[in-house]
Structures are given as C-alpha cells and as structure tokens.
Coordinates of C-alpha atoms in Angstrom, one line a residue:
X25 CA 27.5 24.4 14.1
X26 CA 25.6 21.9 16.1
X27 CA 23.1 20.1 14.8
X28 CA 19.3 21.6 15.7
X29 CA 16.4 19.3 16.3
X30 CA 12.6 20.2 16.3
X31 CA 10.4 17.4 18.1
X32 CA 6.3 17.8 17.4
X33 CA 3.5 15.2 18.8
X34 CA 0.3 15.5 17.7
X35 CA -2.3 13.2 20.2
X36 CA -5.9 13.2 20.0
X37 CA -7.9 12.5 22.9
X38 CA -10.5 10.5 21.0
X39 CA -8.4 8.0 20.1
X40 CA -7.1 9.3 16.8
X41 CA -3.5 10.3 16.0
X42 CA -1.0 9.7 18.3
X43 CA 2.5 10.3 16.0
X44 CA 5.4 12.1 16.2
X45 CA 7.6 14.0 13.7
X46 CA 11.1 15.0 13.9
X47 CA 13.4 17.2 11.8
X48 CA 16.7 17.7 12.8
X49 CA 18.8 20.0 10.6
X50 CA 22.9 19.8 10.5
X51 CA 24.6 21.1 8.1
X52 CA 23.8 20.9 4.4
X53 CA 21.2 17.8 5.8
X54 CA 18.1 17.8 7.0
X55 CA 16.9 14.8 8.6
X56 CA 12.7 13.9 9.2
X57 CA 12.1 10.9 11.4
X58 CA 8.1 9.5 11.6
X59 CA 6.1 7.3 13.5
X60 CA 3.9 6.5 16.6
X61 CA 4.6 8.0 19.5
X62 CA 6.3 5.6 21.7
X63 CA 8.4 3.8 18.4
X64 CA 11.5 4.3 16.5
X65 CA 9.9 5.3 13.4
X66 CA 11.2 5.9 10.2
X67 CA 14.0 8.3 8.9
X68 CA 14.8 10.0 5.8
X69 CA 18.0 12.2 5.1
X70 CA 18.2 14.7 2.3
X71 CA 21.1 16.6 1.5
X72 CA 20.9 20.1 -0.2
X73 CA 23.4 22.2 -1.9
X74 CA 23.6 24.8 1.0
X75 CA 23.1 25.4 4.7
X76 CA 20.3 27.9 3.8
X77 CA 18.7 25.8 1.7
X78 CA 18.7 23.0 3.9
X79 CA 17.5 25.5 6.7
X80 CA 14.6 26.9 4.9
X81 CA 13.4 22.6 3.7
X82 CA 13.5 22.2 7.9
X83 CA 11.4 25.0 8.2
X84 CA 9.1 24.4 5.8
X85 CA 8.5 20.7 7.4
X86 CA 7.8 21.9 10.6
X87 CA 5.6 24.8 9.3
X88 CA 3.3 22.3 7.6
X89 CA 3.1 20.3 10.4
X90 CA 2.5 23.0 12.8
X91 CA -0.6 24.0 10.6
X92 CA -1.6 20.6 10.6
X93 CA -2.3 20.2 14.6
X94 CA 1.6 19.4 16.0
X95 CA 2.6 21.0 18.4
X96 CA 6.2 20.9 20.2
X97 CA 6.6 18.6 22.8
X98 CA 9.2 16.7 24.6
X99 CA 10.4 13.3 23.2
X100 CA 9.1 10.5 26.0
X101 CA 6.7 12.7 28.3
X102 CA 3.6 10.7 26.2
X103 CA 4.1 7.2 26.1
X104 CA 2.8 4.3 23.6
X105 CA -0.3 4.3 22.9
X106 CA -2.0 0.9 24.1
X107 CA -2.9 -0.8 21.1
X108 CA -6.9 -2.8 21.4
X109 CA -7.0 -6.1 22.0
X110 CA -10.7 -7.7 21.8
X111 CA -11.2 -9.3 25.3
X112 CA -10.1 -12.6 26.0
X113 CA -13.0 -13.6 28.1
X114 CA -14.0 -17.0 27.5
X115 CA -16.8 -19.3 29.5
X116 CA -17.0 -22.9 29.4
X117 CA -19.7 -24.6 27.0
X118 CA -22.3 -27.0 28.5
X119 CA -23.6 -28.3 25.3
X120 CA -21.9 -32.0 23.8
X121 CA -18.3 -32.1 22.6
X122 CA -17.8 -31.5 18.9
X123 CA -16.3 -33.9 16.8
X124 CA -12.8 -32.3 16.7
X125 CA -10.5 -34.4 14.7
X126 CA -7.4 -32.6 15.4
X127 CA -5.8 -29.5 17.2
X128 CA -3.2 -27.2 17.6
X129 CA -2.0 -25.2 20.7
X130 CA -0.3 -22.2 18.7
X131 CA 0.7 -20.7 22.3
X132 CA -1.7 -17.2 22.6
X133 CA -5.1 -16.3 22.1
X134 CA -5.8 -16.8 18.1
X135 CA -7.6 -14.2 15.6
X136 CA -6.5 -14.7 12.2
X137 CA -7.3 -18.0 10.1
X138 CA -7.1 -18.9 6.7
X139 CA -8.1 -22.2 5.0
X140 CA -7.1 -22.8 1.2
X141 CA -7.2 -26.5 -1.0
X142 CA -3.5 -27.0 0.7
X143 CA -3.2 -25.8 3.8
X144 CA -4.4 -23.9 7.3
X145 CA -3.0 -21.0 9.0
X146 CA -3.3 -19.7 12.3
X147 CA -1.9 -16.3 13.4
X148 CA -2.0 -15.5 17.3
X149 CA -1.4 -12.3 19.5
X150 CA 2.3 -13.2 20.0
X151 CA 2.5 -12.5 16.2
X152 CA 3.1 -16.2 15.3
X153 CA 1.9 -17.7 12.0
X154 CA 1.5 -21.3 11.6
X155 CA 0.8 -23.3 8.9
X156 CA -1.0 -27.1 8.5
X157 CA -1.9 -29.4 6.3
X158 CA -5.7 -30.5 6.4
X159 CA -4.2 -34.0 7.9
X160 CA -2.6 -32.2 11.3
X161 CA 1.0 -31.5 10.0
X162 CA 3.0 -28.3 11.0
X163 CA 4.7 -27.6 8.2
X164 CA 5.8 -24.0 9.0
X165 CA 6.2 -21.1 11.1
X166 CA 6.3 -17.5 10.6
X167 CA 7.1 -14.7 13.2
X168 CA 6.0 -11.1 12.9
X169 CA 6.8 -8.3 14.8
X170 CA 3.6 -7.7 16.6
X171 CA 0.5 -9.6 17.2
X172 CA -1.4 -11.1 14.1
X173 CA -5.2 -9.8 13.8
X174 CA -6.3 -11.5 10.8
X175 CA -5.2 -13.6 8.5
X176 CA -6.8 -13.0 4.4
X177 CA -6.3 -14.5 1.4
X178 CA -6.4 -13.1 -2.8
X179 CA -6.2 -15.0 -5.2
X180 CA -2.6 -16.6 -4.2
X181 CA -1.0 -14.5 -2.2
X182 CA -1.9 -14.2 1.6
X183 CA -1.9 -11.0 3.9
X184 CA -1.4 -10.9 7.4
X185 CA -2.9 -7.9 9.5
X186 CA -1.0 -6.7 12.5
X187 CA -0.9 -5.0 15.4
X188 CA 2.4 -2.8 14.2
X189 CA -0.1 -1.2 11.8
X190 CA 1.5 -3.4 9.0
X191 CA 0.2 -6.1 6.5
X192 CA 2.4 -9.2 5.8
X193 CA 2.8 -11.0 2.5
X194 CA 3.0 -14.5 3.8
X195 CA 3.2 -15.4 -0.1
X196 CA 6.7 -16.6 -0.2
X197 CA 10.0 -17.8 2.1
X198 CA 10.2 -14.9 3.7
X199 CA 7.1 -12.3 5.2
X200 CA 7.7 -8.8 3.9
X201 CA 5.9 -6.0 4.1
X202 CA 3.2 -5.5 1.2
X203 CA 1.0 -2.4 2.8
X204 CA 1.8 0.0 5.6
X205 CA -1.4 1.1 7.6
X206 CA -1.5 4.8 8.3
X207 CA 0.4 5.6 12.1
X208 CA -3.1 6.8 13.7
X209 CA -4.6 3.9 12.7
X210 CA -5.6 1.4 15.1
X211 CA -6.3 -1.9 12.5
X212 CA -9.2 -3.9 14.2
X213 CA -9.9 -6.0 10.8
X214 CA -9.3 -6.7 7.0
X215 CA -10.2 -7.5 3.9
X216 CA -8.5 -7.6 0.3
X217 CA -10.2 -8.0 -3.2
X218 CA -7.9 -7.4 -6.5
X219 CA -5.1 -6.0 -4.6
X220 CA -7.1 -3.2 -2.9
X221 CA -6.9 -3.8 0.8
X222 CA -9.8 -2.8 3.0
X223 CA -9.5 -1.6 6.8
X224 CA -10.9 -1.2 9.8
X225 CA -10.1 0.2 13.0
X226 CA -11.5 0.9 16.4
X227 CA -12.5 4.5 15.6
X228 CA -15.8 3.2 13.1
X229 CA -13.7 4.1 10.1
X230 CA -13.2 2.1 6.9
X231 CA -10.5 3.0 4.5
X232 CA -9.1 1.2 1.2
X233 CA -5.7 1.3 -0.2
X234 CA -4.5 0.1 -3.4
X235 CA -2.2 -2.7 -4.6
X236 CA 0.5 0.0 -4.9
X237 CA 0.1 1.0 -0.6
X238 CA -1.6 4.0 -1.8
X239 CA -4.5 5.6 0.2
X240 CA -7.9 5.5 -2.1
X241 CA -10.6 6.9 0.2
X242 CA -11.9 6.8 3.9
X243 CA -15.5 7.4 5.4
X244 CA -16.3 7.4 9.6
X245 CA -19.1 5.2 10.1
X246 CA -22.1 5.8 12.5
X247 CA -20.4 3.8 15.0
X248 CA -17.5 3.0 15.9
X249 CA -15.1 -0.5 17.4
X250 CA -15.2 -1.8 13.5
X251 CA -14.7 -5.6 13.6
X252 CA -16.6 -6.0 10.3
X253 CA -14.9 -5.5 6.4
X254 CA -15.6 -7.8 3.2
X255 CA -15.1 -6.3 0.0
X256 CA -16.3 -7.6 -3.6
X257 CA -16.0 -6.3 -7.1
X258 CA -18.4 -3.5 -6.8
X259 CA -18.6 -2.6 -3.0
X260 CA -17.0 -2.7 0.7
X261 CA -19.1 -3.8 3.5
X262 CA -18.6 -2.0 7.1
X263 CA -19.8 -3.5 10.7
X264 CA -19.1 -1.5 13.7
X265 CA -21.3 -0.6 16.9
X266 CA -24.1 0.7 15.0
X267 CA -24.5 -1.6 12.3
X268 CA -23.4 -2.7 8.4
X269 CA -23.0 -0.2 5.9
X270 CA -22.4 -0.7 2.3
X271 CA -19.6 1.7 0.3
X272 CA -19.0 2.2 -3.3
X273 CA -15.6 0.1 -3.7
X274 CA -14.6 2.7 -6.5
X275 CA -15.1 6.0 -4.7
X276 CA -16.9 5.3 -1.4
X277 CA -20.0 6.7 -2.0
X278 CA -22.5 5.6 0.7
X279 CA -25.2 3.0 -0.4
X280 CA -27.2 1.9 2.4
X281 CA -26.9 1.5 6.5
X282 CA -28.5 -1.2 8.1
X283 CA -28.8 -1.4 11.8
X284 CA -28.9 -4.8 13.6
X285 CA -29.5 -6.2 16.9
X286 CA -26.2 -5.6 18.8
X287 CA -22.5 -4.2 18.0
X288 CA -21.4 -6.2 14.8
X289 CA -18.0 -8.1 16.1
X290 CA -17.5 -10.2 13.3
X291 CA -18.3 -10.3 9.2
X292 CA -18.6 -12.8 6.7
X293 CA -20.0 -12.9 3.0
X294 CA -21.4 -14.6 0.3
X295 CA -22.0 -13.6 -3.5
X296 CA -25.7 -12.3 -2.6
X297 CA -25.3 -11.7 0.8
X298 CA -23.7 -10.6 3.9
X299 CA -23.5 -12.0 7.5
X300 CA -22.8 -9.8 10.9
X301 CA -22.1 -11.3 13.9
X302 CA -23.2 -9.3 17.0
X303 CA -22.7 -8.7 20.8
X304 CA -26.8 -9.9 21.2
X305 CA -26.1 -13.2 19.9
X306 CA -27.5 -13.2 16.5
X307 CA -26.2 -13.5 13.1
X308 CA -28.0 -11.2 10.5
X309 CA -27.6 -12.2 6.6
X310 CA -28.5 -8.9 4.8
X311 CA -28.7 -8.4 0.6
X312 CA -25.8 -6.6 -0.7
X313 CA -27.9 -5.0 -3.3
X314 CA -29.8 -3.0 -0.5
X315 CA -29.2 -4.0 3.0
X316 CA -32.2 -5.4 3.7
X317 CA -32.7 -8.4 6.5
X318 CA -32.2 -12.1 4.4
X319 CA -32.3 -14.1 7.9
X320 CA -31.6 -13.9 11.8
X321 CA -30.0 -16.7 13.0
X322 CA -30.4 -16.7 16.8
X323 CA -27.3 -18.1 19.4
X324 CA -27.4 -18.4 23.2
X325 CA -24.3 -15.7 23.9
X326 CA -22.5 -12.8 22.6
X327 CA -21.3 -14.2 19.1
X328 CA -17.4 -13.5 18.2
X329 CA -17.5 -15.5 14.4
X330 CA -19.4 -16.8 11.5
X331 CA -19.2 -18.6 8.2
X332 CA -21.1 -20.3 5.8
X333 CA -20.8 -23.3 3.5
X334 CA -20.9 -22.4 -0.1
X335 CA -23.7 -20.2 -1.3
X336 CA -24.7 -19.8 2.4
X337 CA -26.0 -23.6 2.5
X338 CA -25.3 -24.0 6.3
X339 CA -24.6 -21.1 8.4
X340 CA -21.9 -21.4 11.5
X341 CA -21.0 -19.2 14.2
X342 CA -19.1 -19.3 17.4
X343 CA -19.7 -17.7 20.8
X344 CA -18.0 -16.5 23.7
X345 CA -19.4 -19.6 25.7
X346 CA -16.8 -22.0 23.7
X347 CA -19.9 -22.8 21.6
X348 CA -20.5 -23.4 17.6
X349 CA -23.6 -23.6 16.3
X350 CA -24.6 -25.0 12.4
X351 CA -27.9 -23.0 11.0
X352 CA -30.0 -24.0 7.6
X353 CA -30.4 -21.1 5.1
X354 CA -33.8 -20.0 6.4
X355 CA -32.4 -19.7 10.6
X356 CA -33.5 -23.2 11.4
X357 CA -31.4 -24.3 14.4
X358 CA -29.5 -27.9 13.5
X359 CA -27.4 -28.0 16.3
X360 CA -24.9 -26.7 19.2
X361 CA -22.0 -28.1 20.6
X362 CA -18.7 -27.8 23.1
X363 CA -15.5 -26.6 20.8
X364 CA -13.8 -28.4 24.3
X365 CA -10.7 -25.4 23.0
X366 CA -12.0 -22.1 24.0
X367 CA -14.7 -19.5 22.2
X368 CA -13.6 -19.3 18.0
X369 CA -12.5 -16.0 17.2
X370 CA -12.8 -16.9 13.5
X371 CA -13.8 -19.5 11.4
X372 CA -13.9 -21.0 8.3
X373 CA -15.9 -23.8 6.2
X374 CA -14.3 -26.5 3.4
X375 CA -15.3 -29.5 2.1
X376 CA -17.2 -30.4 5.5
X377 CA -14.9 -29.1 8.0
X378 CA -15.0 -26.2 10.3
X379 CA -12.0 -24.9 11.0
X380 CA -11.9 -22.5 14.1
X381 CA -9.0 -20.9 16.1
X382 CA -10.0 -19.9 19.6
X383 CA -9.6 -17.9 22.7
X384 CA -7.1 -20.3 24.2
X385 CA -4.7 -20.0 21.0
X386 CA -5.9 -23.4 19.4
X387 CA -6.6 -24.2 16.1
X388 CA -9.2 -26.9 15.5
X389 CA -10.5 -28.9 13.0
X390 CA -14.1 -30.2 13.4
X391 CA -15.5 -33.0 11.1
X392 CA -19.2 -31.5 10.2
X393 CA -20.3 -34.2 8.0
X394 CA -24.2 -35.2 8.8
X395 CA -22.9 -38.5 10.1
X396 CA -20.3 -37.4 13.1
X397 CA -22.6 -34.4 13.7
X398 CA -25.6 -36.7 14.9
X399 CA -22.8 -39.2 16.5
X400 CA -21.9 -35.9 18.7
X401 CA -25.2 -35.4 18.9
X402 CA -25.8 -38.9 20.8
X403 CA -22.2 -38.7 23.0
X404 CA -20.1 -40.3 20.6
X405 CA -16.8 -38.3 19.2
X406 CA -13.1 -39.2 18.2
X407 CA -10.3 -38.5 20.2
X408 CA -8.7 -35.1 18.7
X409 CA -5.2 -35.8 17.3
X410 CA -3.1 -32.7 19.6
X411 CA -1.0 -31.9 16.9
X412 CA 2.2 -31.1 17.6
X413 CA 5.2 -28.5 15.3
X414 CA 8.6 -30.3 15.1
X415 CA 11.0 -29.6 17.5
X416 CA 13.3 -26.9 16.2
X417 CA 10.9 -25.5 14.0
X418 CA 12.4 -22.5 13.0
X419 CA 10.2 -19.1 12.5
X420 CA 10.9 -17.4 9.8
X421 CA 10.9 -13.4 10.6
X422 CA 9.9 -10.5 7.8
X423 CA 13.4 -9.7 5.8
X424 CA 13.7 -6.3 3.3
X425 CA 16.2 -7.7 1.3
X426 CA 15.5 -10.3 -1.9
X427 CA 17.9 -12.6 -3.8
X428 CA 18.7 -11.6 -7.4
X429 CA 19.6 -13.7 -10.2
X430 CA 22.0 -12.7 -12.9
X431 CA 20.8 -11.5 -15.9
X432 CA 22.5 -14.1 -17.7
X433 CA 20.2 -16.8 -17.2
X434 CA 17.4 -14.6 -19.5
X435 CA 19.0 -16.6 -22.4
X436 CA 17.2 -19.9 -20.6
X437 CA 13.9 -18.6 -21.1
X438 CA 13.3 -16.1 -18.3
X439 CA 11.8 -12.6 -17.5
X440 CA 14.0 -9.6 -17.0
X441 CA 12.1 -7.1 -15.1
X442 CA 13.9 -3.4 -13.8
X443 CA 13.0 -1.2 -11.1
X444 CA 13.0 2.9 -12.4
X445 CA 11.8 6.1 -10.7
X446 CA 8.6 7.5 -12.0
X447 CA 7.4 11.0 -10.4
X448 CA 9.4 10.0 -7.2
X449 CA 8.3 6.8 -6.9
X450 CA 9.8 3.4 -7.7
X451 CA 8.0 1.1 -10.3
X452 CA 8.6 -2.3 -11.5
X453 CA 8.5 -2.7 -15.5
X454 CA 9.3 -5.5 -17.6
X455 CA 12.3 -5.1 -20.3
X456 CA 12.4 -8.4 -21.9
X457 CA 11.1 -8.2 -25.8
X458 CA 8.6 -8.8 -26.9
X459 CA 6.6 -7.6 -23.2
X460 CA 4.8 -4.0 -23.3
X461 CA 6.9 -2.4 -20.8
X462 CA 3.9 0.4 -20.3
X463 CA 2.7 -2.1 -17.7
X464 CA 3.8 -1.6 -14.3
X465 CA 3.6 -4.1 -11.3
X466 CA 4.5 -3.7 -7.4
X467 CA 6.7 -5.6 -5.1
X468 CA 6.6 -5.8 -1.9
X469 CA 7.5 -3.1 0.0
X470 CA 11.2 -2.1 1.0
X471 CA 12.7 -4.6 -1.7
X472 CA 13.0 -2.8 -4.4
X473 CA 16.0 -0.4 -5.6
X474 CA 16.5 1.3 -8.5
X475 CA 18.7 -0.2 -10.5
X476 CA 18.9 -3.6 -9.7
X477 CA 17.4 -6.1 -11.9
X478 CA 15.4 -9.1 -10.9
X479 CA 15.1 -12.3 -13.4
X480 CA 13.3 -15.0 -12.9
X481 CA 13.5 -18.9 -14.8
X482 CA 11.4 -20.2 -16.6
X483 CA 8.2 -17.9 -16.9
X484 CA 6.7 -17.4 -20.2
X485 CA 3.7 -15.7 -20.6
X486 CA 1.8 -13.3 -23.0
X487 CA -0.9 -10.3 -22.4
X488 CA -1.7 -8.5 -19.1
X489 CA -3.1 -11.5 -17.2
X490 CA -0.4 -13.5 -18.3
X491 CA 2.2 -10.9 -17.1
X492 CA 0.6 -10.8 -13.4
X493 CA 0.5 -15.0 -13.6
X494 CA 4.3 -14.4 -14.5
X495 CA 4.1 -12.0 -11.4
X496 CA 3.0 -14.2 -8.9
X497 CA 5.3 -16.9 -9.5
X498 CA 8.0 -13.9 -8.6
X499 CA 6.2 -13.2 -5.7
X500 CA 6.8 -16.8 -4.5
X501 CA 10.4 -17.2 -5.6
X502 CA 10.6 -14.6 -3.2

C-alpha cells in the first residue's frame, strides 16, 4: 500500500502563525514533519505494532490540528514568510568626529553586541559572529544559519538571537543550539537572567522560556513591534509601540504600563531603573518598582540604542543620524558627536569605552574618557585603527554532535555525568559518588542521547552551586 500524506498550513493574516504540519502514514509508521511554512522543518518517525494502530496515531494528529485552526493546503502555494528586518536607514551626522580608537567592518548591517572583561562580539545580518579583544584583535569567527539579532550574555555563557527563530550558545568551540523559539514567532529582541530566556517579537508579545527550552508564560502587550526586554530576579521589562510594561518574572502577572514619548526601539537597565529608547528621540529612565518617569534625556533624531555607565552615572544613546550622545544622571546634555561608521544599533559601556556596532556593519570602539571627549570636543581625535580578521579565518558553523571522553579517565579525578529518559524527556544527571544525582542539569540542545556518557577532567566540586560551576566548565569543553 502506498504511503498516504496529509499536508495542513495554518497562516494568520495578522502576522501570527505561519507553520505547517505533515503526517504521512506508510505502513506500520507514521511520520510528522513541523515547521515554518517555506522550511524543511523537523521530522519525527514512530513505528507502531500494526497498520491500524499506526492509522488511527495519523488520524488523531491531524484531528488535533484540524481543531486547532489547520486546514489542508497544498505544499508551496504560500511561500516564506518575510522575516522583519528594522530599517537600515542611516543619515550622515554633522556634529564632531568621535574619538574612535579602533574599528571593524564585520561585512552587514550589525544588531547584536556584547562586551565582557575579555572580549567584544559583533553579530551582523549575514549571521556572522565576531569576536575581539579590547586592543583590536580578531580572534574568532562564528557563522550561524540566519542573521544574528542580538547578542546576550549570563553569567558565562553567551546567547545569540537569530533570525531562524533559534538562540545560539556561543559558549564553547562550537555554536549549538541552547533554545528553539516557537515557529510563529517572529524574535525582534532578547534577554536572559538565570537561564530563563526572555523574548520579543514584532507582534507586542513577551514570552519567557526556561533553561530547559520550556515555554513558562506569554502576555500581548498594548502595542506591538517589541524591540524592548531586560529581565532581573523579580521582573521582565517589555517596550513596544505603546510603551514599557513591567511583568511578574515568576508568573507574568501585570505590574504596571508606562507610556512614553514615541515607539520604544531599544531597552537598557540598571538595578533601580530602566531606560527606553524611542522613535521621538528621547530616552526615558523609569523605576522598576512602579514605572514611574526617573529622567528624559532628549536627542536630536529617532534614537535606535542606549546604555549607561555603572549605576546609570552617564547615560549614552545613539541615533539614526550616525550620532552618540553622553547625558549626566539628571538629563543634563554633555555632548554629541559623528560615530564617522554609521547610526549604533546597540551599545554598550566598560571601563570608559563605548562600544557600538552600526548600521554600516562596524564595530567601534570610542575612548569616552573626560580628556579625549573635550579633545573631540575642540577637533582633535586619533586616527581609528581599521582592524582587520586574519586572512583565512575560518567560521566556525553550529554542530549537533559533541566529543566524549572515555569513562576511564574518571579515575584521574573527573565527573561522570549520564543522559536518562524521564517522562519522555531526556535529562542530564550526575553518577559519580559522592554527587546527589536528584539534581538535573541541561545541555544544549540536539547533543544529548541516551545512553552515552560524558566525562570531563579535572572538575571537583561539592553542593548545587558547585555542581553548575562544574557545569559550565562542560559547557566550554564543548
């Protein structure tokens, strides 16, 4: 008997699902294949002990989706669903050149950034990641499959949002998968605090998912094009068209909404306080405790970033005219000038250096000490260093496979952890003695099978937040 395929698209017009769903049912096997419309998706064959059986499973899947909106369609009538870009539109400054000390031409327009004690990274719409050392060095290069929309950090690993509806852990050799972003979801920005990853998309929604990729809660905002999330230990903060909102991070439960003066395009935050960027050229810092306007600190154009110095000390933002400006704590203007690289998409502040990546694909660092701000000030600036990544730098692209180490070596001091099956899911526990294998940890995504053991050298530690040091220094042996 030839095998019998049911195809179902469900496509919203609003700009919400846009997925397909196959089952195809031969034999004793039924096979379900998922994804956007437009993509290969993902498949999953199960076997069952009869043709009947197997019939009525296929049924069943296409009954629930049926109830659920799909309807039948025909595979590539609808194609891909564009996926949102923010514009690229980018004027030239007319204030003084900044005092750029170096910069990097990563090849496409740049949105994610990420600046830590050892190094810079730049992510691009070409889905390149670089990274550099504070001095101008390219000391690697990443590739993932679609454009890179942000670029976040926790603790020691680092994320990378993109366009495929993925997030990257950049933490190792090799980027692998660490969340998967629902299919209808179209990721304008992120954020991650203790593992639980906040997103949103270009419908005004904000959802969280936990460090084991599973969905916690969602809530619609009043507006919608959200380029604003920053979580914390107790909340997540939401910017989209019609303002900031605050959420509950345990449960979502509203808090407050705060309207500002334009569409909120960009978010920052501070222990006390958060900061929205908007399309009318201001900065708002409102209290996290209940929304209410800190500060207004007023630019000349549509403003696409912001950051502060530590505790808020200086405020910085970045506007579509290829401007930056520096602000006191109170909204006192200290100065303007020419990024000479294209408008910052995002920024970021350390030890008196603004680090920006732009509209023209550069990354930039600018030297914002008192002294080269007031030599800018009066026409004097260094030439910038254009930094350049060794010839034959080779990007590394996302892998699903990880090396193993035989369990032999546990008798030089290492860590035998297993991978099991646990309700139909597969969990990572750690068997050594004298380890309470009642905790559970995740790996990434699509590298772990059940069965295998992984060991790694040399890790000793004791407790739960010794276990999850021990964790991380698997993550980066990875």
């Amino acid at each position: 008997m030839a095998a019998q395929s049911t195809y179902l698209e469900l496509s919203e017009d609003d700009g919400g699902s846009h997925k397909f769903y196959e089952v195809v049912l031969d034999g004793t096997q039924v096979t379900i294949t998922y994804g956007r419309i437009g993509e290969s998706g993902q498949s999953k064959t199960s076997a069952f002990a009869t043709e009947e059986k197997a019939a009525a499973a296929a049924a069943k899947k296409v009954g629930e989706k049926v109830r659920k909106g799909y309807a039948t369609a025909v595979r590539g009538v609808r194609q891909a669903r564009a996926v949102t870009r923010r514009s690229v539109a980018s004027s030239r400054s007319t204030a003084r050149q900044a005092p750029v000390l170096w910069r990097f031409a990563s090849g496409a327009a740049a949105f994610g950034i990420f600046v830590d004690a050892e190094r810079c990274w730049v992510g691009n719409q070409r889905g390149d990641v670089y990274t550099v050392t504070h001095d101008g060095t390219v000391t690697g290069r990443f590739r993932l499959p679609d454009g890179v929309k942000c670029i976040v950090g926790d603790d020691f690993w680092i994320y990378a949002g993109a366009d495929d509806g993925k997030v990257y852990d950049l933490s190792g050799k090799v980027p692998r998968v660490a969340y998967e972003i629902a299919e209808d979801v179209d990721i304008y920005w992120l954020d991650i605090h203790d593992g639980v990853l906040g997103v949103s998309d270009r419908a005004g929604r904000i959802t969280t998912i936990d460090h084991e990729d599973e969905f916690q809660w969602a809530r619609t905002g009043q507006g919608d094009s959200a380029w604003m999330v920053r979580c914390d230990d107790e909340a997540v903060y939401h910017g989209h068209s019609a303002g900031v909102a605050r959420y509950d991070a345990a449960d979502g439960t509203p808090v407050w909404q705060a309207g500002v003066q334009g569409a909120v395009l960009f978010g920052w935050q501070e222990a006390d306080s958060v900061y929205a960027g908007t399309s009318r050229g201001t900065v708002h810092r409102l209290r996290k405790s209940d929304g209410r306007s800190e500060a207004v600190y007023r630019c000349d154009a549509t403003v696409f970033s912001c950051a502060t110095a530590p505790g808020g000390r200086y405020v910085f933002a970045g506007d579509n005219h290829s401007s930056i400006y520096c602000f006191d704590a109170d909204g006192t203007r200290l100065w303007k000038l020419a990024t000479g690289c294209g408008s910052a998409f995002s920024m970021q502040y350390l030890d008196d250096r603004l680090y920006i990546v732009t509209t023209d694909g550069t990354l930039a660092c600018i030297d914002a000490t008192e002294a080269a701000i007031r030599a800018a000030q009066e026409g004097t600036v260094p030439e910038p260093v254009d930094v350049k990544a060794a010839t034959g730098l080779a990007a590394v692209e996302p892998a699903a496979t990880v090396e193993t180490v035989s369990v032999e070596a546990q008798a030089d001091g290492g860590v035998v952890v297993e991978c099991f099956q646990d309700g139909g899911r597969l969990r990572v526990r750690v068997v050594s003695e004298g380890y309470d294998s009642g905790w559970n940890v995740q790996f990434p995504k699509n590298v772990r099978e059940a069965g295998v053991r992984y060991l790694v050298e040399g890790v000793r530690a004791s407790g739960r937040g010794g276990f999850y040091r021990a964790y991380g220094d698997i993550r980066r042996l990875l």
